[in-house]
GROMACS .gro file of N, CA, C and O in nm:
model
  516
    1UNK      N    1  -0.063  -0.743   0.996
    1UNK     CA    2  -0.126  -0.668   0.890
    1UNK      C    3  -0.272  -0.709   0.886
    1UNK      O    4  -0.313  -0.825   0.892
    2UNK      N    5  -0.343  -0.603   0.875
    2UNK     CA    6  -0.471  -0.637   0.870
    2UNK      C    7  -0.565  -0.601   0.738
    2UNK      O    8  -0.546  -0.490   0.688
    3UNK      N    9  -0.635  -0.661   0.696
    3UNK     CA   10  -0.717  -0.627   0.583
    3UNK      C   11  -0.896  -0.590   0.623
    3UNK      O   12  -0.961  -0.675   0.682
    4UNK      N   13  -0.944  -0.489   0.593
    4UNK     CA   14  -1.082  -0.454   0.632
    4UNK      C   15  -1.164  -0.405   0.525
    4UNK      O   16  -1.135  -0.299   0.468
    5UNK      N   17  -1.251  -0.464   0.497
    5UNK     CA   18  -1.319  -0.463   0.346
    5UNK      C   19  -1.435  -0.320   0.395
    5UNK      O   20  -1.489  -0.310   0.506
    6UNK      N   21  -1.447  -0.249   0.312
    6UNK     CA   22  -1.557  -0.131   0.346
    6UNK      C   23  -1.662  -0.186   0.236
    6UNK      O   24  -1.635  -0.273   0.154
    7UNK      N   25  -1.791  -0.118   0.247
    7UNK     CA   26  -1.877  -0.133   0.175
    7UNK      C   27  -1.847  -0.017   0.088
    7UNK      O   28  -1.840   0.085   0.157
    8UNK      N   29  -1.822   0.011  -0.064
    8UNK     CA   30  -1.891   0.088  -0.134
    8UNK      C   31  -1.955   0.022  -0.261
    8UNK      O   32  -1.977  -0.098  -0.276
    9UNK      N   33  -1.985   0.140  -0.364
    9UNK     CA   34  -2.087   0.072  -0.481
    9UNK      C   35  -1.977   0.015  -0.590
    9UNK      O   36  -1.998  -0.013  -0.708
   10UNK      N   37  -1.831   0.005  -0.505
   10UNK     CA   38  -1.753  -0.067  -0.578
   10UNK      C   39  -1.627  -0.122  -0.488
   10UNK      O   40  -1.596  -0.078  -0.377
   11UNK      N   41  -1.564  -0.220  -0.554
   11UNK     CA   42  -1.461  -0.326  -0.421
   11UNK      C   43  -1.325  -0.219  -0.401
   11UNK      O   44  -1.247  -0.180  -0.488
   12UNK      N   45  -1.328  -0.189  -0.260
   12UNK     CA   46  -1.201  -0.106  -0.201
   12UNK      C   47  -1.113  -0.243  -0.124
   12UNK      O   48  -1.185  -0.341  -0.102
   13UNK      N   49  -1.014  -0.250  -0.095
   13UNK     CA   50  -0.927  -0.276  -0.034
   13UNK      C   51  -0.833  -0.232   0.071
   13UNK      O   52  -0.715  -0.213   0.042
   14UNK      N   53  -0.880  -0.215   0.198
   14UNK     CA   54  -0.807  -0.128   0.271
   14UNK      C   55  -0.675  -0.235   0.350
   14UNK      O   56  -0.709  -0.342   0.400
   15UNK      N   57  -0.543  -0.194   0.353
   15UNK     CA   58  -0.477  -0.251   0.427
   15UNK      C   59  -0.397  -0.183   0.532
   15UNK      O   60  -0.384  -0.061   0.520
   16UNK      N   61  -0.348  -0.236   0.622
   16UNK     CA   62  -0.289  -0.171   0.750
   16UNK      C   63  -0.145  -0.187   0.782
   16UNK      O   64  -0.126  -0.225   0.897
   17UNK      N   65  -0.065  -0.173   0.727
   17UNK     CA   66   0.041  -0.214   0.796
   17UNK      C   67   0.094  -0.154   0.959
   17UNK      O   68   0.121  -0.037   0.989
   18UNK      N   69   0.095  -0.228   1.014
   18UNK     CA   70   0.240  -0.109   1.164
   18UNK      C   71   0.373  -0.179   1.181
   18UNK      O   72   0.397  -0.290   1.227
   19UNK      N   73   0.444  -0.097   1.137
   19UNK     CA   74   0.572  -0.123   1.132
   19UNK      C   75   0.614  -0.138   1.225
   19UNK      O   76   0.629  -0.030   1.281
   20UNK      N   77   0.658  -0.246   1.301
   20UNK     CA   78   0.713  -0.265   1.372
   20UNK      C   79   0.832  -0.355   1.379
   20UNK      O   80   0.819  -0.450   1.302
   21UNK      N   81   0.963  -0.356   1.458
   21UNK     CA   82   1.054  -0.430   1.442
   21UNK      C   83   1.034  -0.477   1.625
   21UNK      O   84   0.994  -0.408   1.720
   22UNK      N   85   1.082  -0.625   1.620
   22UNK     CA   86   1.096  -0.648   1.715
   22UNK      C   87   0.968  -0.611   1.812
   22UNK      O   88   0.992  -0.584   1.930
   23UNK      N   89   0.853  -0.609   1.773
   23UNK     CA   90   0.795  -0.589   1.874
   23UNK      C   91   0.768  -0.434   1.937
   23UNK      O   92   0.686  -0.408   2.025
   24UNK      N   93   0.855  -0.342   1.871
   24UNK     CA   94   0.856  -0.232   1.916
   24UNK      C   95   0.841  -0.129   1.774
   24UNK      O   96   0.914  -0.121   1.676
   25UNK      N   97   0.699  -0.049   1.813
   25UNK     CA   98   0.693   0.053   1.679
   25UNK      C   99   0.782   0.167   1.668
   25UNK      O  100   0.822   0.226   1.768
   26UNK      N  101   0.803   0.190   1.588
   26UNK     CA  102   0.960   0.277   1.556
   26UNK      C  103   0.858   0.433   1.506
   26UNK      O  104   0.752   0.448   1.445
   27UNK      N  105   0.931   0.502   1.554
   27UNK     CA  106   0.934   0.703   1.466
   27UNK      C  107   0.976   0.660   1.266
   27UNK      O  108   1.044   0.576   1.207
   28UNK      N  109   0.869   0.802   1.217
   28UNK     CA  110   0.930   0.740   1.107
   28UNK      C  111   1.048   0.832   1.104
   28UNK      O  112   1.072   0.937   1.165
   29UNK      N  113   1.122   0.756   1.006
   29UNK     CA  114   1.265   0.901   0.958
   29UNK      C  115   1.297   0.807   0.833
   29UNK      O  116   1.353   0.701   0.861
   30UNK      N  117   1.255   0.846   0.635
   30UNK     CA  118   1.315   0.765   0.587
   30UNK      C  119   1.481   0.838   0.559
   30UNK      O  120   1.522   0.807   0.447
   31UNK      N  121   1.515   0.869   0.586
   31UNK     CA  122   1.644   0.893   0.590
   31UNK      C  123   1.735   0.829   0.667
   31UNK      O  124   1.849   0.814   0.624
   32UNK      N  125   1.704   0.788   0.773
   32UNK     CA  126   1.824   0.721   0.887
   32UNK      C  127   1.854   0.592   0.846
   32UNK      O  128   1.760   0.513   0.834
   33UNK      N  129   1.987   0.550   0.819
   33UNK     CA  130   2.044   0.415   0.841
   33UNK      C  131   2.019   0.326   0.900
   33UNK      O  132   2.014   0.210   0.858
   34UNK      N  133   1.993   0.378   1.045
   34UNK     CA  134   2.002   0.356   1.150
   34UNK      C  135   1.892   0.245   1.155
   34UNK      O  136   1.899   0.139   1.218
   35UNK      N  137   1.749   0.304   1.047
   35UNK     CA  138   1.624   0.272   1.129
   35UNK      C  139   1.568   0.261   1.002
   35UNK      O  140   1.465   0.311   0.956
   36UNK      N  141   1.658   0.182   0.947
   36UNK     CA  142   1.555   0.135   0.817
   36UNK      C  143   1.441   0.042   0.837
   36UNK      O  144   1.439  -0.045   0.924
   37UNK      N  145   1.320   0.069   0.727
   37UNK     CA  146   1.184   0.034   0.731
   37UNK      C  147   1.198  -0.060   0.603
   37UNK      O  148   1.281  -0.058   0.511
   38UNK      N  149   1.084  -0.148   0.629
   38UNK     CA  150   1.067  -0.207   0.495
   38UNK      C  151   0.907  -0.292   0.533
   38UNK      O  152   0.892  -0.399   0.592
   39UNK      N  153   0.818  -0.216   0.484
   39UNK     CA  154   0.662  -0.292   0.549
   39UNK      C  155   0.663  -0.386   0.378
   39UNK      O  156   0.716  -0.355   0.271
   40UNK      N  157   0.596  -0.483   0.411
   40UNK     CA  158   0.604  -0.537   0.284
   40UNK      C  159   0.429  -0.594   0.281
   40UNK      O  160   0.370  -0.669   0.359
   41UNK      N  161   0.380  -0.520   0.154
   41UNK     CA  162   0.201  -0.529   0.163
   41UNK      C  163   0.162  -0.619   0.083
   41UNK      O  164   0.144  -0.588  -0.035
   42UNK      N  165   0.143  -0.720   0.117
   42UNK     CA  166   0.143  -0.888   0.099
   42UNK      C  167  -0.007  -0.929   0.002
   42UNK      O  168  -0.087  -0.842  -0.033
   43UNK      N  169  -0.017  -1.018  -0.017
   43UNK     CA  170  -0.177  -1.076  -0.064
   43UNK      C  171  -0.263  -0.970  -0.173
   43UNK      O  172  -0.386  -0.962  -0.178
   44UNK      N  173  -0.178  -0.900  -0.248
   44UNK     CA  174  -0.280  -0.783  -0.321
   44UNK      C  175  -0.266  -0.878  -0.454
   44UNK      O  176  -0.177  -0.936  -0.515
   45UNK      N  177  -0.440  -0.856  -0.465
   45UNK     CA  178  -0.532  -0.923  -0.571
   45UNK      C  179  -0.589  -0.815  -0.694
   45UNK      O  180  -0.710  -0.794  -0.708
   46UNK      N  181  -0.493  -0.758  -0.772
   46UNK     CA  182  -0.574  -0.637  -0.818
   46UNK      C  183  -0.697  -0.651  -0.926
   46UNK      O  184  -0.772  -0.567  -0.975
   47UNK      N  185  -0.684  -0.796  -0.941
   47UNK     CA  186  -0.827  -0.821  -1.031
   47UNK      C  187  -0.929  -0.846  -0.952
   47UNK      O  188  -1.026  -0.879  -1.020
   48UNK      N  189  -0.957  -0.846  -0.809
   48UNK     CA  190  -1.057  -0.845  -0.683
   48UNK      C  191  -1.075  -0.766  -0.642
   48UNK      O  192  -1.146  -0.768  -0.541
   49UNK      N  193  -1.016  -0.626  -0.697
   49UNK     CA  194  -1.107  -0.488  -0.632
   49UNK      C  195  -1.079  -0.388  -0.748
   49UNK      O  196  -1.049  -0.407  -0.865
   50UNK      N  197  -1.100  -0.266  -0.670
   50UNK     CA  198  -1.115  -0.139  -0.772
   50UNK      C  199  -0.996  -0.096  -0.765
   50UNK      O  200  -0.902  -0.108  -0.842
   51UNK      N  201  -1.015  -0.005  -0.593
   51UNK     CA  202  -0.936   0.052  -0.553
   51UNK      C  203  -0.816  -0.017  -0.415
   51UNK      O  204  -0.829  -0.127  -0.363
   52UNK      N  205  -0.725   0.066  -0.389
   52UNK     CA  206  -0.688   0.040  -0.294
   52UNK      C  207  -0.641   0.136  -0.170
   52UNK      O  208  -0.579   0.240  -0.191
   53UNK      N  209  -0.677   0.089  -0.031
   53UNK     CA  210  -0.606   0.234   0.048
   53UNK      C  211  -0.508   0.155   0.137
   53UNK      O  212  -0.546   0.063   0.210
   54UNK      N  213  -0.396   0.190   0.129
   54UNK     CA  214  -0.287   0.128   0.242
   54UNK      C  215  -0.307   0.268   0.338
   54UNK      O  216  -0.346   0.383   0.316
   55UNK      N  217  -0.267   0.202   0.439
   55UNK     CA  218  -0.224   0.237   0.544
   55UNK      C  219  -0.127   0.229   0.626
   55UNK      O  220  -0.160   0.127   0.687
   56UNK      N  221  -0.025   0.266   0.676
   56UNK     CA  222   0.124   0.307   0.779
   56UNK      C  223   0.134   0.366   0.876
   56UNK      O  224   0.126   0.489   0.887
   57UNK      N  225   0.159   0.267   0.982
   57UNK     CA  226   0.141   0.357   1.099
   57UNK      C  227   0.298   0.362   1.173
   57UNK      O  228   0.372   0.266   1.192
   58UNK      N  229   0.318   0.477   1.199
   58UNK     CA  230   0.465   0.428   1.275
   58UNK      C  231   0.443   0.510   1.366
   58UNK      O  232   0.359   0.594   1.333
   59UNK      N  233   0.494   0.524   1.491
   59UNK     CA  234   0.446   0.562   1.661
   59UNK      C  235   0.441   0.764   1.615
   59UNK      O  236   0.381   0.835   1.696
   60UNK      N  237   0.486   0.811   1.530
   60UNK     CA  238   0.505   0.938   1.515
   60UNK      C  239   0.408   0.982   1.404
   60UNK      O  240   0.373   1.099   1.417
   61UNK      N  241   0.353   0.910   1.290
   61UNK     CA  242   0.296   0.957   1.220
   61UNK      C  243   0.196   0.850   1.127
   61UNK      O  244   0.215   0.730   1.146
   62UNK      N  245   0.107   0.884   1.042
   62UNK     CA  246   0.043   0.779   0.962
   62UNK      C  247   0.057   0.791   0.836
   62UNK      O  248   0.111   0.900   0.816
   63UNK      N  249   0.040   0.744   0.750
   63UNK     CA  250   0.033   0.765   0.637
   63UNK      C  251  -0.068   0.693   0.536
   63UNK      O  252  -0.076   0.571   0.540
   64UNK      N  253  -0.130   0.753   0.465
   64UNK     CA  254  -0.238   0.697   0.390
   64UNK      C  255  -0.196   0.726   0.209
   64UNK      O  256  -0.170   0.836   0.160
   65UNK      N  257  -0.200   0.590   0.135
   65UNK     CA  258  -0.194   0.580   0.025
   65UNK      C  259  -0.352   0.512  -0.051
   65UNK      O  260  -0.401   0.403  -0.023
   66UNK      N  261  -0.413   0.625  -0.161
   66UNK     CA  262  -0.520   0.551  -0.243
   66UNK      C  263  -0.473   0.502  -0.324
   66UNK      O  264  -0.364   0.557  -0.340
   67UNK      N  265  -0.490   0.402  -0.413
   67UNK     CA  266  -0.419   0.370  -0.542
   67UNK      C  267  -0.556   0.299  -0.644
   67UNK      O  268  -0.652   0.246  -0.588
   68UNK      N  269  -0.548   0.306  -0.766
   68UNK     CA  270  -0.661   0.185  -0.837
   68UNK      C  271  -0.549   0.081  -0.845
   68UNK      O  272  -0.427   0.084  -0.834
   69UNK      N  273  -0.654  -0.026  -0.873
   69UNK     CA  274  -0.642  -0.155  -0.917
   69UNK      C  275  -0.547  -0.174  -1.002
   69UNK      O  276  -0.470  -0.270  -0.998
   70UNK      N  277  -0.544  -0.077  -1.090
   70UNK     CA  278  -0.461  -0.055  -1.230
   70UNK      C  279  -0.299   0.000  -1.204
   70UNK      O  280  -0.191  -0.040  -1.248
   71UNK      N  281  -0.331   0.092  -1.126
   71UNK     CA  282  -0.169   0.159  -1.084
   71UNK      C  283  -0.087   0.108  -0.999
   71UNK      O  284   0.028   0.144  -0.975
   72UNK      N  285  -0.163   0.002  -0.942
   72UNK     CA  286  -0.091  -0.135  -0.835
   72UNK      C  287  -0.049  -0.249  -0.947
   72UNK      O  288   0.060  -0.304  -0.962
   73UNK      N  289  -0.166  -0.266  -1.018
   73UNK     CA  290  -0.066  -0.391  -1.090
   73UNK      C  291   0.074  -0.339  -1.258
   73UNK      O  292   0.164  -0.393  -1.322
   74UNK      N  293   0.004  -0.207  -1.252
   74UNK     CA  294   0.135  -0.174  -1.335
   74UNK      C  295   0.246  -0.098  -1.257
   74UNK      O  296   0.282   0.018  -1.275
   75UNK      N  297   0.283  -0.169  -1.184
   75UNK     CA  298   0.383  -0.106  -1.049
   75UNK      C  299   0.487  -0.177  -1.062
   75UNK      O  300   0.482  -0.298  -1.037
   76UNK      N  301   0.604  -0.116  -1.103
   76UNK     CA  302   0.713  -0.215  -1.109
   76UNK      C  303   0.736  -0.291  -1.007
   76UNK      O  304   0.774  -0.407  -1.022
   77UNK      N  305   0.714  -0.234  -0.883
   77UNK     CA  306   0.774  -0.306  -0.812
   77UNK      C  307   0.693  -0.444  -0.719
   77UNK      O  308   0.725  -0.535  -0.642
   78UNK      N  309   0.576  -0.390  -0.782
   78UNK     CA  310   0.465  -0.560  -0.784
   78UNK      C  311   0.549  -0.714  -0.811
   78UNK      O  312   0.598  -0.748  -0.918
   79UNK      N  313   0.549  -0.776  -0.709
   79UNK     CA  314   0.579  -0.899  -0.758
   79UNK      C  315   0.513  -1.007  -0.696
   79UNK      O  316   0.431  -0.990  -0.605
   80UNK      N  317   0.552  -1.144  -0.752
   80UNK     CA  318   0.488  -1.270  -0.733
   80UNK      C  319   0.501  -1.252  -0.587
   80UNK      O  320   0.604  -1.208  -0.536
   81UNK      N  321   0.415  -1.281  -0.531
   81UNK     CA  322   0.384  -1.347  -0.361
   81UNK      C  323   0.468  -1.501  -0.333
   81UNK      O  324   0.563  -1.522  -0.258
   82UNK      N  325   0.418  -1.565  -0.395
   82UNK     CA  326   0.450  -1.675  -0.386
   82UNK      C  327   0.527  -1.772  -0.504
   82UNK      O  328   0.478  -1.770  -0.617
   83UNK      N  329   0.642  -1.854  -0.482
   83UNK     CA  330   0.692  -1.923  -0.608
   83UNK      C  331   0.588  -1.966  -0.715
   83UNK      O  332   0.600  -1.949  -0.837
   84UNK      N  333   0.475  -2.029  -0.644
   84UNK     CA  334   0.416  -2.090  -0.773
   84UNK      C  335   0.287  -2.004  -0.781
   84UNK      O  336   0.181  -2.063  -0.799
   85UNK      N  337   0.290  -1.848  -0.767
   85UNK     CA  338   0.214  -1.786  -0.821
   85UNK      C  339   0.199  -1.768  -0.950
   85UNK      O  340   0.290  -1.766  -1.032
   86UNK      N  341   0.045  -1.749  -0.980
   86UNK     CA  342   0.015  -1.784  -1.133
   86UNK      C  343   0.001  -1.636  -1.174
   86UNK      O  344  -0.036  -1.550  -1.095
   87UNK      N  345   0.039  -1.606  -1.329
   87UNK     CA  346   0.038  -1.501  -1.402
   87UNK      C  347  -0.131  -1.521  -1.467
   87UNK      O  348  -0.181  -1.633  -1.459
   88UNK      N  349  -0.207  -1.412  -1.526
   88UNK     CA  350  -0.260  -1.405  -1.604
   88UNK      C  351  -0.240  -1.391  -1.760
   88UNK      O  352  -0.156  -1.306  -1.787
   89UNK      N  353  -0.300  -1.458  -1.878
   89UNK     CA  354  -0.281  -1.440  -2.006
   89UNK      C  355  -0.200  -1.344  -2.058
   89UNK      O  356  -0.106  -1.348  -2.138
   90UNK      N  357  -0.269  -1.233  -1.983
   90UNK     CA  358  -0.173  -1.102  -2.013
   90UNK      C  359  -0.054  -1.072  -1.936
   90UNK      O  360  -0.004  -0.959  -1.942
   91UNK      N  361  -0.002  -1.170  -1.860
   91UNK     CA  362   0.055  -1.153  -1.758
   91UNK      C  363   0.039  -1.034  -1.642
   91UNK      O  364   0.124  -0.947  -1.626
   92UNK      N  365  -0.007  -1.037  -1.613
   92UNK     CA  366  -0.096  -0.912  -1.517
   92UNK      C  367   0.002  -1.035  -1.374
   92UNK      O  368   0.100  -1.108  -1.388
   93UNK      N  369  -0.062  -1.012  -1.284
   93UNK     CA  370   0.003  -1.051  -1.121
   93UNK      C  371  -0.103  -1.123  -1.105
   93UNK      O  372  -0.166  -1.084  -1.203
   94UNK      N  373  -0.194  -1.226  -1.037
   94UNK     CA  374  -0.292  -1.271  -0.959
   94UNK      C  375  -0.275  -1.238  -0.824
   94UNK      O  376  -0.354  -1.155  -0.781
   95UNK      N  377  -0.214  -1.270  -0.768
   95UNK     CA  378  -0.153  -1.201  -0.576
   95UNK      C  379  -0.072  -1.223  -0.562
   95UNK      O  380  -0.022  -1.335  -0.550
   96UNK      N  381  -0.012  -1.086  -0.558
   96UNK     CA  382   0.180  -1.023  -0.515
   96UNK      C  383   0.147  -0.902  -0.384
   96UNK      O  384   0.055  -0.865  -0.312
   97UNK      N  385   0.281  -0.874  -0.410
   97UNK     CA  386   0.343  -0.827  -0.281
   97UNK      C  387   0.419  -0.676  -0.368
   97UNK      O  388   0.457  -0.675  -0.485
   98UNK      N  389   0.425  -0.552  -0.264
   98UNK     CA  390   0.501  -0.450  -0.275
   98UNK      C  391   0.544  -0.457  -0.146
   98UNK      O  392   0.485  -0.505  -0.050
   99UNK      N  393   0.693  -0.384  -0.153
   99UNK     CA  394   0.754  -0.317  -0.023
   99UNK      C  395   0.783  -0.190  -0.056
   99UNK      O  396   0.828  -0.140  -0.160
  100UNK      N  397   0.742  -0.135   0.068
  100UNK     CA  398   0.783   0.004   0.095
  100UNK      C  399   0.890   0.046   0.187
  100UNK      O  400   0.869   0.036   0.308
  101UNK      N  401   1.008   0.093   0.143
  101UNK     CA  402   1.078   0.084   0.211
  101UNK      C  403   1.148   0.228   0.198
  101UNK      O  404   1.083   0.311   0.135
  102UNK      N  405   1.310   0.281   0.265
  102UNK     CA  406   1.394   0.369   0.310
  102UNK      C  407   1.383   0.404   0.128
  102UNK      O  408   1.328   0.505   0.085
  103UNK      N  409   1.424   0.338   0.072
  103UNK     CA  410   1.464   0.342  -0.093
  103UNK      C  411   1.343   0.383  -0.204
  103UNK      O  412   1.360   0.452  -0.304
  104UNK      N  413   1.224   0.327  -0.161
  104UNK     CA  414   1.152   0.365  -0.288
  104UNK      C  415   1.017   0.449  -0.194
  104UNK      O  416   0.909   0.470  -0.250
  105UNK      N  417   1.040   0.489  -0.060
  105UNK     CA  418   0.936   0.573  -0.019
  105UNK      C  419   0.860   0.670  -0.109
  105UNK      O  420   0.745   0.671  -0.153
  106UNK      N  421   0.962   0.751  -0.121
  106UNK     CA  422   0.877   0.880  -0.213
  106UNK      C  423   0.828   0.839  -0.348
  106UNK      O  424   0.753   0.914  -0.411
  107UNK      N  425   0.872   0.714  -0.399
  107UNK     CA  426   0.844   0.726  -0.556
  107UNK      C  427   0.643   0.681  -0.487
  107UNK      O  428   0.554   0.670  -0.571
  108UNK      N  429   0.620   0.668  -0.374
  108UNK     CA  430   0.432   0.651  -0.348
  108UNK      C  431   0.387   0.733  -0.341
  108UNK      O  432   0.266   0.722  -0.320
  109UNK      N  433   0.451   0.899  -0.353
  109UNK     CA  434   0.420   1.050  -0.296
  109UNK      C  435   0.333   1.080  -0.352
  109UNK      O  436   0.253   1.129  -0.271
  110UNK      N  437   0.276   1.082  -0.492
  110UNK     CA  438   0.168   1.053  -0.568
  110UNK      C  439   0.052   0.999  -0.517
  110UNK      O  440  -0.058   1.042  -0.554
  111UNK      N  441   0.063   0.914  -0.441
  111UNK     CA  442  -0.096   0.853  -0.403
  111UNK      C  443  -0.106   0.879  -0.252
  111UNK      O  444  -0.204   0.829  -0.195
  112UNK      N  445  -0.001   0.966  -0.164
  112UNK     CA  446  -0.007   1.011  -0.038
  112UNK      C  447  -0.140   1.106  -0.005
  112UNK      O  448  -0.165   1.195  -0.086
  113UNK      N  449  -0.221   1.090   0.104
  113UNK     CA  450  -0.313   1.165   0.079
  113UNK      C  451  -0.369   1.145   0.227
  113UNK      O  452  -0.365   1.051   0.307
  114UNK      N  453  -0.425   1.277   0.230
  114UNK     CA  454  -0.482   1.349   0.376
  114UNK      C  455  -0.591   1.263   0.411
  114UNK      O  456  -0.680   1.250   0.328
  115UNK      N  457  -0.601   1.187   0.550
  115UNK     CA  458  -0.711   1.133   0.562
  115UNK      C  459  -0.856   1.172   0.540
  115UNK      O  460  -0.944   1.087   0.548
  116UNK      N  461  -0.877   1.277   0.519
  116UNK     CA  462  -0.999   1.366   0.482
  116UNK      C  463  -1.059   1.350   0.348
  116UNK      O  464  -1.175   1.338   0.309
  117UNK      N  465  -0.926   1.353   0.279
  117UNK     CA  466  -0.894   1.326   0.136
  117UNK      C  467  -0.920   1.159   0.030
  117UNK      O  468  -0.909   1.142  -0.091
  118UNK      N  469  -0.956   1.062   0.142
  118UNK     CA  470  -0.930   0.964   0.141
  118UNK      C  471  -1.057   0.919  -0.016
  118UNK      O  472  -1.035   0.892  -0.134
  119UNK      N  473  -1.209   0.935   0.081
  119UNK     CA  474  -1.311   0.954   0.014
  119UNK      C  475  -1.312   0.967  -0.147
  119UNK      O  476  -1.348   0.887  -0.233
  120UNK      N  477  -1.276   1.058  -0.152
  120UNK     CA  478  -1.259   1.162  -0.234
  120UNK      C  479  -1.170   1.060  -0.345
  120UNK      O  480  -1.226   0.986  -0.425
  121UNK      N  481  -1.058   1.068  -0.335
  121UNK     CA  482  -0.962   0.941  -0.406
  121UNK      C  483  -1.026   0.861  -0.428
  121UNK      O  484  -1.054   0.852  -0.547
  122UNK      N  485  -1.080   0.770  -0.349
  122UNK     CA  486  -1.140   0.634  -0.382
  122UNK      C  487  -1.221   0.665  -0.484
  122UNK      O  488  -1.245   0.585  -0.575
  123UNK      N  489  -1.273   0.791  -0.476
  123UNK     CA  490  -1.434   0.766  -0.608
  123UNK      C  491  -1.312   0.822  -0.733
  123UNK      O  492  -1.322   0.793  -0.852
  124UNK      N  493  -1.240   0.875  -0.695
  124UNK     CA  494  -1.124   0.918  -0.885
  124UNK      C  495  -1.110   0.821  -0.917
  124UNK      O  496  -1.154   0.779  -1.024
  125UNK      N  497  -1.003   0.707  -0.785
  125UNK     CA  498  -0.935   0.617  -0.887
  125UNK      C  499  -1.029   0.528  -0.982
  125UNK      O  500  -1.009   0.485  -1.095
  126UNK      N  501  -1.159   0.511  -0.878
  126UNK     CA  502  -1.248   0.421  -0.965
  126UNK      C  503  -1.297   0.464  -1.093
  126UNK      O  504  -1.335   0.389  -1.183
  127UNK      N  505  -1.295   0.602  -1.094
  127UNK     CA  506  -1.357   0.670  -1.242
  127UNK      C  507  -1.238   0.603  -1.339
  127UNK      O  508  -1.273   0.533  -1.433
  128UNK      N  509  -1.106   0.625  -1.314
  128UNK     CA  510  -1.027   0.597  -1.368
  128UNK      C  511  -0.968   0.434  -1.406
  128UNK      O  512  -0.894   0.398  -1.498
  129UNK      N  513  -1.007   0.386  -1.342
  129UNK     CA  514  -1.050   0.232  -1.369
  129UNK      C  515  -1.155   0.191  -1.478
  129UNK      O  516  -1.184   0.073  -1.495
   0.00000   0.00000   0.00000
């Protein structure tokens, strides 16, 4: 997984996942048994940026998610990274982890978005921040 910081007039977060098992990148299909996925997007700091853009690559297709700062850490399925990760006052996350997996794919369909489209997102979510 890779992390690549862009310059804008506010902190983005881009991350990369490629799914791969074994060494070998898989087609997506979240439907198959067969060929369940589970990328798990590690180290997110949502009080260290604005926005965020994941990224998914699987040998058949990509996928691009924008998200703010805000709609990552009120994400249920945000959790501690690490045992002795520290909460904030408000209990907010300091750096956790989401997985994306066969099971909660579509509930990200919301922040799915056309690479063209990407731009464009990043400057909403920040308005919305």
């Amino acid at each position: 997984m890779a992390k690549i910081f862009l310059i804008f007039p506010f902190a983005v977060t881009v991350i990369i996942a490629n799914f791969a098992q074994k060494t070998r990148c898989h087609a997506f299909d979240k439907q198959s048994n067969s060929k369940k996925f589970d990328m798990n997007y590690q180290q997110l700091k949502p009080g260290c940026c604005d926005v965020f853009v994941w990224i998914a690559v699987w040998r058949d297709k990509i996928d691009y998610w924008v998200m703010s700062s805000k709609t990552v850490q009120e994400n249920p399925l945000l959790s501690n990274q690490h045992r002795a990760s520290q909460m904030t006052e408000a209990g907010d996350v300091v750096e956790g982890q989401i997985h994306i997996n066969n099971g909660n794919y579509e509930t990200f369909e919301p922040y799915r978005v056309n690479p063209r489209d990407i731009y464009a997102m990043i400057k909403r979510c920040k308005q919305e921040s």
